[in-house]
CSV table of C-alpha atoms in Angstrom, one decimal:
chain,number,residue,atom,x,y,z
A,285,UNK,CA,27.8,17.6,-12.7
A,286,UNK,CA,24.1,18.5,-12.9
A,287,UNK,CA,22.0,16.3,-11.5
A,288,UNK,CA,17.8,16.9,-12.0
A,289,UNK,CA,14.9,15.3,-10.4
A,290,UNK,CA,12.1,14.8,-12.1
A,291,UNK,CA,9.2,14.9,-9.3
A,292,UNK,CA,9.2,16.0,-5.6
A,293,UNK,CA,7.7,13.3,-3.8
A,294,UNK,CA,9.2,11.4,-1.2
A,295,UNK,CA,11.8,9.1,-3.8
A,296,UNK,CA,12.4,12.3,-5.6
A,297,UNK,CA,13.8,14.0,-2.5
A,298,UNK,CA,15.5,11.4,-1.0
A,299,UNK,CA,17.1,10.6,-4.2
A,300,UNK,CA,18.0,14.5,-4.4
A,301,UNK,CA,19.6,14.4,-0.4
A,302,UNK,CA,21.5,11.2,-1.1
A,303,UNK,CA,22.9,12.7,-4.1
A,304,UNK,CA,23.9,15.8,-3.0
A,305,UNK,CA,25.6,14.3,0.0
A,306,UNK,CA,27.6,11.6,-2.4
A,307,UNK,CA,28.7,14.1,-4.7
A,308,UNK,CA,28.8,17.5,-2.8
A,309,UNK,CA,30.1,19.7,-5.7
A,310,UNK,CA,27.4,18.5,-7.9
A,311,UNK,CA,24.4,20.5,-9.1
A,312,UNK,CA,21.5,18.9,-8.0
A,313,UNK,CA,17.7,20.1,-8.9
A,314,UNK,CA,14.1,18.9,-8.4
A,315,UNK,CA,11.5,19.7,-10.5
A,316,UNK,CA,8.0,19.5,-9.5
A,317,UNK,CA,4.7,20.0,-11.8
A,318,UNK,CA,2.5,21.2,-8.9
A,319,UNK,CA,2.7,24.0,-6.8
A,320,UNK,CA,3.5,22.1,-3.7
A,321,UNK,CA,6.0,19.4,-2.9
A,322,UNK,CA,5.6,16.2,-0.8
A,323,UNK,CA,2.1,16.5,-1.0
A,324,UNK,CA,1.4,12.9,-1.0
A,325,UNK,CA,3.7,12.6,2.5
A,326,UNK,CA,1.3,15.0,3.7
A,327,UNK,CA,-1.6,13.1,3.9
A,328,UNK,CA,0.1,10.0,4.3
A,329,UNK,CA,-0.5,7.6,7.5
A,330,UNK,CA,-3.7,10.0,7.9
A,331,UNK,CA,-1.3,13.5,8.4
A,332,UNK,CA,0.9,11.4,10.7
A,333,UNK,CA,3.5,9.9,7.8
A,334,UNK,CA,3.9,6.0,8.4
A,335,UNK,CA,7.8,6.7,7.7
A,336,UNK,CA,8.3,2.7,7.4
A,337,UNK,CA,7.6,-0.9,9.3
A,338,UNK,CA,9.7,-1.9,12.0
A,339,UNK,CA,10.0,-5.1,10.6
A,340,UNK,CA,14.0,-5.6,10.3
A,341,UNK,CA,13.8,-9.5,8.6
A,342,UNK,CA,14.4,-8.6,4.7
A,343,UNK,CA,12.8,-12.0,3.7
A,344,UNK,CA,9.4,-10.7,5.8
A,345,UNK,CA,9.7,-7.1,4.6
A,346,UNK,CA,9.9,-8.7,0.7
A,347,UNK,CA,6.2,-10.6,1.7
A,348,UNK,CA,4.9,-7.2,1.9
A,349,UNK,CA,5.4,-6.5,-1.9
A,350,UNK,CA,2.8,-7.9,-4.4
A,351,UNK,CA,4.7,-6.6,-7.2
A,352,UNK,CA,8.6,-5.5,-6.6
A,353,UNK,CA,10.0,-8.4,-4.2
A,354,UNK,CA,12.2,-9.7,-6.0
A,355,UNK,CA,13.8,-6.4,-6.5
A,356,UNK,CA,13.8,-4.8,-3.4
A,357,UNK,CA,15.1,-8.3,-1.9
A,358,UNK,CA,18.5,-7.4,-2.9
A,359,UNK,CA,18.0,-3.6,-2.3
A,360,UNK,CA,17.2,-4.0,0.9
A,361,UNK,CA,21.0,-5.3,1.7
A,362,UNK,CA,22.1,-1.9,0.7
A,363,UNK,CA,18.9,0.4,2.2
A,364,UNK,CA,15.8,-1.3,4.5
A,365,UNK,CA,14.1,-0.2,7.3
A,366,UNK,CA,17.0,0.0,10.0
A,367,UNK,CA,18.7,2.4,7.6
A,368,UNK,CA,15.9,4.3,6.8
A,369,UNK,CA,15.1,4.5,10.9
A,370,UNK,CA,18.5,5.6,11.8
A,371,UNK,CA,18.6,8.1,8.7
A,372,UNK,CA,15.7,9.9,10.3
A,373,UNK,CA,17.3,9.7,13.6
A,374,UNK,CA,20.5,11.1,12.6
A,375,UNK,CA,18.7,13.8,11.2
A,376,UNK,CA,16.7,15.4,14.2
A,377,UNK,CA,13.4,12.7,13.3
A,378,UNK,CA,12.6,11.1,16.8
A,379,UNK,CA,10.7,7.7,15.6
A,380,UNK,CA,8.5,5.9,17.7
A,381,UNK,CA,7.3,2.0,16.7
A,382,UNK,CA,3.9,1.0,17.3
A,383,UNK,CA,2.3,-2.5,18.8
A,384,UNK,CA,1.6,-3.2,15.3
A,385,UNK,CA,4.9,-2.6,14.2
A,386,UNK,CA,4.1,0.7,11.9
A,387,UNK,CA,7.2,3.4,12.5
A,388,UNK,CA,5.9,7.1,12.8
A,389,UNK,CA,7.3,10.2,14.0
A,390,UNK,CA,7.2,10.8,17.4
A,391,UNK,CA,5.6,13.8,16.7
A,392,UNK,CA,2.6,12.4,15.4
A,393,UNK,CA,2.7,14.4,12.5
A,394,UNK,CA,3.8,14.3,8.9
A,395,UNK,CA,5.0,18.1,8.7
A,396,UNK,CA,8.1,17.0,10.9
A,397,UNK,CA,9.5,14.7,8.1
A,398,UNK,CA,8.2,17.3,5.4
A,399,UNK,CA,10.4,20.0,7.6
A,400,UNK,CA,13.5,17.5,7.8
A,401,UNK,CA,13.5,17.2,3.8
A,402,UNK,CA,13.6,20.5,3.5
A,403,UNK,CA,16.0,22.2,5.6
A,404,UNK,CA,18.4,19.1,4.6
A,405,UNK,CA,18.0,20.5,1.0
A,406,UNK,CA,18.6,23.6,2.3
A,407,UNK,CA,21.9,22.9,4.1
A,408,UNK,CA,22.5,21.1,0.8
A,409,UNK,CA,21.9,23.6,-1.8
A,410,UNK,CA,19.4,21.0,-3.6
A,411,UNK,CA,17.4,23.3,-5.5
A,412,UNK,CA,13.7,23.0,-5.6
A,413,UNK,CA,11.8,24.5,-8.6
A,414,UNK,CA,7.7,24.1,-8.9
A,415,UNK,CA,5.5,24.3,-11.8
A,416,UNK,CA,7.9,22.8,-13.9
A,417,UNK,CA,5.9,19.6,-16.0
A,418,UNK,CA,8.2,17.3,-17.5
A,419,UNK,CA,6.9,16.4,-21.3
A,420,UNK,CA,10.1,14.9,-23.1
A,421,UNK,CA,13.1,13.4,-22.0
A,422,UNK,CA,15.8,13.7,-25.1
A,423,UNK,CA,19.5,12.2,-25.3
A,424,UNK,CA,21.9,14.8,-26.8
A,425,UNK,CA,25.8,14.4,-27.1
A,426,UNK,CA,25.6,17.2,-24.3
A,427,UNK,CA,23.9,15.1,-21.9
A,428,UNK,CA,19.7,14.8,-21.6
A,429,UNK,CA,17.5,17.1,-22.3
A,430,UNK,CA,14.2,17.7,-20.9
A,431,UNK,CA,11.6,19.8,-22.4
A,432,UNK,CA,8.4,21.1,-20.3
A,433,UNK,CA,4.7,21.3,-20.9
A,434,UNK,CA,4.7,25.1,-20.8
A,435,UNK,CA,6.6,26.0,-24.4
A,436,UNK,CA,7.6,29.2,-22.7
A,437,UNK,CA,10.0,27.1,-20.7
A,438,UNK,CA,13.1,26.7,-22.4
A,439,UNK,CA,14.6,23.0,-22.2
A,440,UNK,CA,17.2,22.3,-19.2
A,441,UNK,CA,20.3,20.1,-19.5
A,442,UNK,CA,21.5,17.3,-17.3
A,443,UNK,CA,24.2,14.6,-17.1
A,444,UNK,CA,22.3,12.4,-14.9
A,445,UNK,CA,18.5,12.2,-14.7
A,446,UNK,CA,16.2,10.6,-11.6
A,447,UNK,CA,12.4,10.0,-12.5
A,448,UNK,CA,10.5,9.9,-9.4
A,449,UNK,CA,7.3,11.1,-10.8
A,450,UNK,CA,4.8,8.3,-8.7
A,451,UNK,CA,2.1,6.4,-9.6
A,452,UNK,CA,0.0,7.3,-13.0
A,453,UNK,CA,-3.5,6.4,-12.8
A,454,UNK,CA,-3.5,6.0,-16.8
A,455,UNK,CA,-1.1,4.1,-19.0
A,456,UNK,CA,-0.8,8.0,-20.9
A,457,UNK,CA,0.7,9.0,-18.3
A,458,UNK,CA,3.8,7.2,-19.3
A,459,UNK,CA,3.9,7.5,-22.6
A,460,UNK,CA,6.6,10.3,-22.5
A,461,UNK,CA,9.2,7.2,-20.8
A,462,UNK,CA,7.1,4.8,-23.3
A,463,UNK,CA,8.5,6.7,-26.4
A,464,UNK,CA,11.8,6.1,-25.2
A,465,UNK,CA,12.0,2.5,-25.3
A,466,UNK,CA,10.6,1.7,-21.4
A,467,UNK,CA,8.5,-0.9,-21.1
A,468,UNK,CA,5.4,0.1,-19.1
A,469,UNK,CA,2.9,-2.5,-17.1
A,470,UNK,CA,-0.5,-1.2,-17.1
A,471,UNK,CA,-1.6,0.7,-14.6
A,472,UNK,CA,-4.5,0.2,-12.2
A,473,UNK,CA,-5.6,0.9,-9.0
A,474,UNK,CA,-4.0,-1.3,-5.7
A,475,UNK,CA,-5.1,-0.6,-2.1
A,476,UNK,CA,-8.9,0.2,-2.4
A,477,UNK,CA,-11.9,-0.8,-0.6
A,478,UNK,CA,-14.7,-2.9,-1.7
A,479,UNK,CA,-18.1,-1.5,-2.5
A,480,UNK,CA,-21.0,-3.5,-1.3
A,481,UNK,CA,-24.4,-1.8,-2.7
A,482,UNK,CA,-26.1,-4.5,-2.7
A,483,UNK,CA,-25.2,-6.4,0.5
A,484,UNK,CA,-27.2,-5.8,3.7
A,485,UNK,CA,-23.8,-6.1,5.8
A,486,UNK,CA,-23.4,-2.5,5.2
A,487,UNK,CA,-26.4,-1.9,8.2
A,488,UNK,CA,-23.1,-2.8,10.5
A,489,UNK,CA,-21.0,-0.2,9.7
A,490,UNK,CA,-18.4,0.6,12.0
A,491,UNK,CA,-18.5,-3.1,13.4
A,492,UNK,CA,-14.6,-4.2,13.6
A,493,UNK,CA,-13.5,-8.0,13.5
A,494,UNK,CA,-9.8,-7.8,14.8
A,495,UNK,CA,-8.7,-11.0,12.8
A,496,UNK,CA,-10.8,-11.8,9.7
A,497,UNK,CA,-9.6,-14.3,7.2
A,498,UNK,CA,-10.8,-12.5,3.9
A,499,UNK,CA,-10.5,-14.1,0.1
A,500,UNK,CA,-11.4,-13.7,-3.4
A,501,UNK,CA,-13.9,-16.9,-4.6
A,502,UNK,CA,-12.6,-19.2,-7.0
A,503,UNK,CA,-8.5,-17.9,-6.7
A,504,UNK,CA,-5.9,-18.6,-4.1
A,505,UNK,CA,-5.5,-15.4,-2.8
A,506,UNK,CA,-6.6,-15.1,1.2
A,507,UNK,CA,-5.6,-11.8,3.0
A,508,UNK,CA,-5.8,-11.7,7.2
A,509,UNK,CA,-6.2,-9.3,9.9
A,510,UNK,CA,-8.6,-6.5,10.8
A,511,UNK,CA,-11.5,-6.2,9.2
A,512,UNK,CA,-14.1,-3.0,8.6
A,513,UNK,CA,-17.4,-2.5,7.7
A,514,UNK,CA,-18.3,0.3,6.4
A,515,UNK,CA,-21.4,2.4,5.2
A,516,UNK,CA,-20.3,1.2,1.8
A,517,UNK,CA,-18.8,-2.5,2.1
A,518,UNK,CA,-15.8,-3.7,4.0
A,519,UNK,CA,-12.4,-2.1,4.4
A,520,UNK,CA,-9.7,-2.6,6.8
A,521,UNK,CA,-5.9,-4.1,6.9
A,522,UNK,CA,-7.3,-7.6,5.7
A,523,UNK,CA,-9.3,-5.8,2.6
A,524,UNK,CA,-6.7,-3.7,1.7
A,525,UNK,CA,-4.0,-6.4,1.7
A,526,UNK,CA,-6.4,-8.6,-0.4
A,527,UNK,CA,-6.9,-5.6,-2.9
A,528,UNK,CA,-3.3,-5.4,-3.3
A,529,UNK,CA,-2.1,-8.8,-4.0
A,530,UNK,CA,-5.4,-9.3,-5.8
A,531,UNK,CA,-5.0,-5.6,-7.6
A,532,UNK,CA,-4.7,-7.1,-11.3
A,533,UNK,CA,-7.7,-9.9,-10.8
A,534,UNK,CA,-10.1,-7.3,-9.6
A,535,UNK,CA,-9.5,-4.9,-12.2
A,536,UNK,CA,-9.6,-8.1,-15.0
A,537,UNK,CA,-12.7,-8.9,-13.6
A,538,UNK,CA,-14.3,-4.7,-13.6
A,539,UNK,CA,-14.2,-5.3,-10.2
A,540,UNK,CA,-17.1,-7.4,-9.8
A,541,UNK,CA,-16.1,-10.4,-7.7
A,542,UNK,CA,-17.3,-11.9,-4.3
A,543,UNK,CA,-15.4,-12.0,-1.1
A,544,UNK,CA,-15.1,-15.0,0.9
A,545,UNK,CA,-15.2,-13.8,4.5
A,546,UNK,CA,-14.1,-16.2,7.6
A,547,UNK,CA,-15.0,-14.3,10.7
A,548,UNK,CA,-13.1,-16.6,13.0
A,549,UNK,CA,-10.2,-16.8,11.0
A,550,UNK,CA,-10.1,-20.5,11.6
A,551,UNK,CA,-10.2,-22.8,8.5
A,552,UNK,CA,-10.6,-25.6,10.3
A,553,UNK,CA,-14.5,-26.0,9.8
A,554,UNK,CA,-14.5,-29.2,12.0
A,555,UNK,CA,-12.8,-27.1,15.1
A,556,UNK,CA,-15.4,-24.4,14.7
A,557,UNK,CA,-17.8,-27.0,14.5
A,558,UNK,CA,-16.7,-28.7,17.5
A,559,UNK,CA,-16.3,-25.0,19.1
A,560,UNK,CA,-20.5,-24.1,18.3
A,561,UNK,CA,-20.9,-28.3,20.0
A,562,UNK,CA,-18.9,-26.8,23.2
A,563,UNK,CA,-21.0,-23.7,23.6
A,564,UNK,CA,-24.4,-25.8,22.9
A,565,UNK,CA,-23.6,-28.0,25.9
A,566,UNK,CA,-22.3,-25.5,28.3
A,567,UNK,CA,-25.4,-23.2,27.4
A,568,UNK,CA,-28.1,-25.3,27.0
A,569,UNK,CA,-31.1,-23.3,28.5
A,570,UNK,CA,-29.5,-20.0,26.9
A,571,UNK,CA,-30.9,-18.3,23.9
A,572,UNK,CA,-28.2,-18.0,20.9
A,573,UNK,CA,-28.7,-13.9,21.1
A,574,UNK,CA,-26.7,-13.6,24.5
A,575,UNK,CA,-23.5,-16.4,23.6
A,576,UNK,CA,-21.2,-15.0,20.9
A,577,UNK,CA,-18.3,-17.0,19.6
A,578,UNK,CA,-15.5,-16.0,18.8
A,579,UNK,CA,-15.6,-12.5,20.7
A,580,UNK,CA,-17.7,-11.0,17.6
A,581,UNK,CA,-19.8,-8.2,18.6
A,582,UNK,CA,-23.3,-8.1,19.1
A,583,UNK,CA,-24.3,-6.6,16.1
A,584,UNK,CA,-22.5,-9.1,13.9
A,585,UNK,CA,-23.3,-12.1,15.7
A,586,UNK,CA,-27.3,-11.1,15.1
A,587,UNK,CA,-26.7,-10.2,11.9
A,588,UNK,CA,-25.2,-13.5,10.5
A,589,UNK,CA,-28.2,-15.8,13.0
A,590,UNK,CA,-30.5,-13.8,10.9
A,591,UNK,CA,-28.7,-14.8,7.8
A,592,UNK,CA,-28.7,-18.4,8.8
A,593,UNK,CA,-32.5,-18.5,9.6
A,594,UNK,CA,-31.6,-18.5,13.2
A,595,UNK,CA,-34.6,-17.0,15.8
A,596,UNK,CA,-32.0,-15.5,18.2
A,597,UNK,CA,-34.6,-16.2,21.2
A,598,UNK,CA,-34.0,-19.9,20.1
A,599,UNK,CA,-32.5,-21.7,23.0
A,600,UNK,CA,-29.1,-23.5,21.9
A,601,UNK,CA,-29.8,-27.2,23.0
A,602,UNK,CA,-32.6,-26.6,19.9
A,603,UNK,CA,-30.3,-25.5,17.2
A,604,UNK,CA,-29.8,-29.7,16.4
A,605,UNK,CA,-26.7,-30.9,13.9
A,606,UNK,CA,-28.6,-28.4,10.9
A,607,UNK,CA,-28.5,-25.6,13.1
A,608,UNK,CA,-24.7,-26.0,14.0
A,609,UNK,CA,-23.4,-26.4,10.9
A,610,UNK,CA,-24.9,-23.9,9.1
A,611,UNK,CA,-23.7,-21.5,12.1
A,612,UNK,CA,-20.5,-23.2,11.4
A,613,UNK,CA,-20.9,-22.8,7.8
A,614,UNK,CA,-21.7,-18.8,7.9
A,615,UNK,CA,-18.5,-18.4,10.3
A,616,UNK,CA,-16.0,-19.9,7.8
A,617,UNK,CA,-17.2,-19.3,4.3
A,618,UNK,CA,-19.8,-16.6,4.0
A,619,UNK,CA,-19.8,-14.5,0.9
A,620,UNK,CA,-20.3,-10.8,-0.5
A,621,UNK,CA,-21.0,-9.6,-3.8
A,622,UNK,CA,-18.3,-6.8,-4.6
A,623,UNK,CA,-19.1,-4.8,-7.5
A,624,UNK,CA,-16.5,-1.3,-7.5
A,625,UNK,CA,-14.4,-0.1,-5.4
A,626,UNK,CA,-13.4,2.9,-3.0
A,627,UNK,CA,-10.3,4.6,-2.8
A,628,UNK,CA,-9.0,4.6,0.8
A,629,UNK,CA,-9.0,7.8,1.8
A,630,UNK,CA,-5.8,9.7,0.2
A,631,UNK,CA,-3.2,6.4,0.4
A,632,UNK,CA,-4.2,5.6,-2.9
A,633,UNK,CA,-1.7,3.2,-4.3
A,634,UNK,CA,-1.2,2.3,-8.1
A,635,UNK,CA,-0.1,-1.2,-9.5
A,636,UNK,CA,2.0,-0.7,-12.4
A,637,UNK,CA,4.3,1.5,-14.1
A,638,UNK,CA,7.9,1.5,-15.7
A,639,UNK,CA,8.7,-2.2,-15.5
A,640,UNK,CA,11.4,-3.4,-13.8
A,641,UNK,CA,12.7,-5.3,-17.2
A,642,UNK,CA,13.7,-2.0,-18.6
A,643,UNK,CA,15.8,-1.4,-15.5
A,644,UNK,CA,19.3,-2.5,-14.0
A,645,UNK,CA,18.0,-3.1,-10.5
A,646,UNK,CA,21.9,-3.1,-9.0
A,647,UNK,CA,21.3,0.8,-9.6
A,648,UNK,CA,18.3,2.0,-10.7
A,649,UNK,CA,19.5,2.5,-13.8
A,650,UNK,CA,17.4,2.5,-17.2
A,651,UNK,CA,18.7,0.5,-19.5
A,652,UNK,CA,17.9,1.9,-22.6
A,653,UNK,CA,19.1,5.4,-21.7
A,654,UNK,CA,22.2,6.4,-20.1
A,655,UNK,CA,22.5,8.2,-16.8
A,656,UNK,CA,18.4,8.3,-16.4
A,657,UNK,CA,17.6,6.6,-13.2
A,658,UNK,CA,14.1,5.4,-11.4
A,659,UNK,CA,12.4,6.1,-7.7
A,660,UNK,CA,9.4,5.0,-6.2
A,661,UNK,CA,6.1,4.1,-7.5
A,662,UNK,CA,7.1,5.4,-11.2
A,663,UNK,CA,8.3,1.9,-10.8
A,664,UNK,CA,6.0,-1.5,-11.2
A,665,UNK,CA,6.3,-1.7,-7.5
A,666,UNK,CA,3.9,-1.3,-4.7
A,667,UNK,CA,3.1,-2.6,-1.1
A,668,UNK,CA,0.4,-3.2,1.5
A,669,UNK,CA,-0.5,-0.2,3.9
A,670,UNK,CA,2.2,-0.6,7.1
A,671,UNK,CA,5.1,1.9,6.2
A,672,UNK,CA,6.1,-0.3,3.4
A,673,UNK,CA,5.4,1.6,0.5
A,674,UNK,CA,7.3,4.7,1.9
A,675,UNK,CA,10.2,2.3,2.8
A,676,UNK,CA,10.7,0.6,-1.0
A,677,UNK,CA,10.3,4.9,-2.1
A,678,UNK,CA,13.5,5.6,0.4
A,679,UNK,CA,15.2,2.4,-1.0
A,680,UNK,CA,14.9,2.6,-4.4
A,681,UNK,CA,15.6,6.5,-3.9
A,682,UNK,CA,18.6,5.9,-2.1
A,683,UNK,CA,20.1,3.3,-4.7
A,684,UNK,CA,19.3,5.8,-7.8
A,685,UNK,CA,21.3,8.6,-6.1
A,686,UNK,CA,24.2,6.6,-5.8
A,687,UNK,CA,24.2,7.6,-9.9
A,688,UNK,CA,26.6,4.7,-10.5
């Protein structure tokens, strides 16, 4: 049996390992357009490879999943993060779990897993062949054929195909599984900062809230957690998770939007309210400058007196019921004009892709053409930043090169 991969990213070689080791005598093959493979793990979790979460409750690891859940809710009960954890493991890939439950090598860098997916090919006899651009996928009575950008390179046979090519930033990019009867959902950009150009708040760059309560005005969608300003707007685990769940809004909208941003992560307006009262009486004869709620830094907590109006030499028995609220006000509901976005850094993620109607999610296979298979963000699934994008690219891998 020969088995080709089309793409060597991190689905495309766990797909290729799994299937070697299944079907030992089989013929297995990636095929990678660039020069380099695993590239993308490279850079991923900074150079340090966020391998997965350590989250081990499949109904919490599914929340993680703007687009996929559903899917990966029953994959996980065949491959989720324990496996993936213990795959490493097994395979000479100490992992260490960090406070904030992100799994990493214990190495600290992302050559160690690049290294493990190699020599396992090697030991394997998965062949790996670069330069190789994938333009046509054709069925034949022989089995499917794939033809390549460069005409010089004759087409290859295979009985079973994997497409594991990632995330395309256009829809174009997908045509050649588009003429083949896969239905494709757009593509657009997930996991991206917000640009601010207009917004003074950008003065406080480098300023970190810990647990910020972030949303997009006039929809339900509310993201928490750390928060980062930045010399360009606002990024951060609580942007990024907002961009992602809110990835087809912002682009509907050209990605000019305001942000609802609740410092104090505290909805209850009446609690902060009662909170600013609390601090008014204990510090009467004190000027609002030198008593900051809510632990924010010093920088912020000027920042947002001067957006109320607020002299911050003004004593706080003088702010009144006015001066309170609109303190109150500025900590639970104050707003930014987004208008564009950033990538964030090289972890860019895309929304979109083959959908997963043109799939039989019990094995990856496509279900308009026989023995082709799907990995990894070729798919219309995608995660927040935490190891969990990685982790639906070793699940989904894993399933495919089962080739049942």
């Amino acid at each position: 049996m020969k088995v080709g991969i089309i793409g060597g990213g991190a689905a495309g070689f766990f797909s290729a390992i799994t299937a070697k080791e299944k079907y030992p005598e089989a013929e297995v093959t990636i095929l990678e357009k660039s020069s380099k493979v695993l590239a993308k793990v490279k850079i991923s979790g900074g150079g340090r490879c966020n391998v997965t979460n350590g989250c081990t409750s499949i109904s919490e690891l599914c929340k993680a999943y703007p687009r996929g859940a559903k899917t990966l809710k029953k994959l996980f009960h065949t491959f989720n993060t324990k496996h993936a954890m213990q795959w490493f493991e097994e395979r000479s890939v100490p992992l260490t779990i960090q406070d904030d439950n992100c799994v990493f090598p214990v190495s600290q860098d992302s050559q160690s897993i690049i290294d493990c997916f190699l020599k396992q090919c090697k030991q394997l006899g998965v062949s790996i062949k670069t330069g190789l651009a994938v333009s046509a996928i054709n069925e034949t009575k022989q089995g499917l054929q794939l033809c390549f950008l460069d005409d010089k390179m004759p087409p290859r046979l295979f009985d079973k195909v994997i497409v594991t090519t990632g995330g395309s930033p256009q829809e174009k990019g997908l045509d050649w599984l588009k003429n083949i009867g896969h239905e494709i959902e757009a593509p657009v950009p997930s996991l991206f900062t917000f640009n601010m150009p207009n917004e003074k708040v950008k003065k406080l760059m480098g300023v970190v809230v810990e647990d910020a309560l972030v949303s997009i005005q006039g929809t339900k969608l509310k993201a928490n957690g750390p928060l980062l300003i930045t010399h360009w707007g606002m990024s951060g685990p609580a942007i990024l998770k907002l961009s992602a769940f809110g990835a087809r809004l912002a682009n509907e909208s050209n990605y000019n939007f305001k942000v609802a941003v609740n410092w104090c992560n505290t909805i209850n307006t009446e609690a902060v309210n009662a909170h600013l009262k609390e601090l008014a009486n204990e510090n009467k004869n004190k000027i609002v400058q030198n008593v900051k709620p809510y632990g924010l830094s010093e920088r912020l907590w000027l920042f947002l007196l001067d957006k109320c109006d607020i002299p911050q030499t003004k004593k706080w028995s003088e702010l009144g019921k006015k001066g309170i609220n609109k303190l109150s006000n500025i900590l639970t509901n104050d707003d930014y004009q987004v208008e564009g976005v950033s990538k964030f850094r090289d972890e860019f993620v895309t929304c979109g892709g083959v959908s997963i109607k043109s799939i039989d999610t019990k094995t990856m296979q496509s279900k308009v053409v026989d023995n082709l298979y799907f990995a990894g963000e070729v798919l219309d699934i995608d995660a927040i930043t935490g190891g969990y994008n990685l982790q639906a690219a070793w699940t989904t891998g894993y399933v495919a090169g089962q080739l049942n």
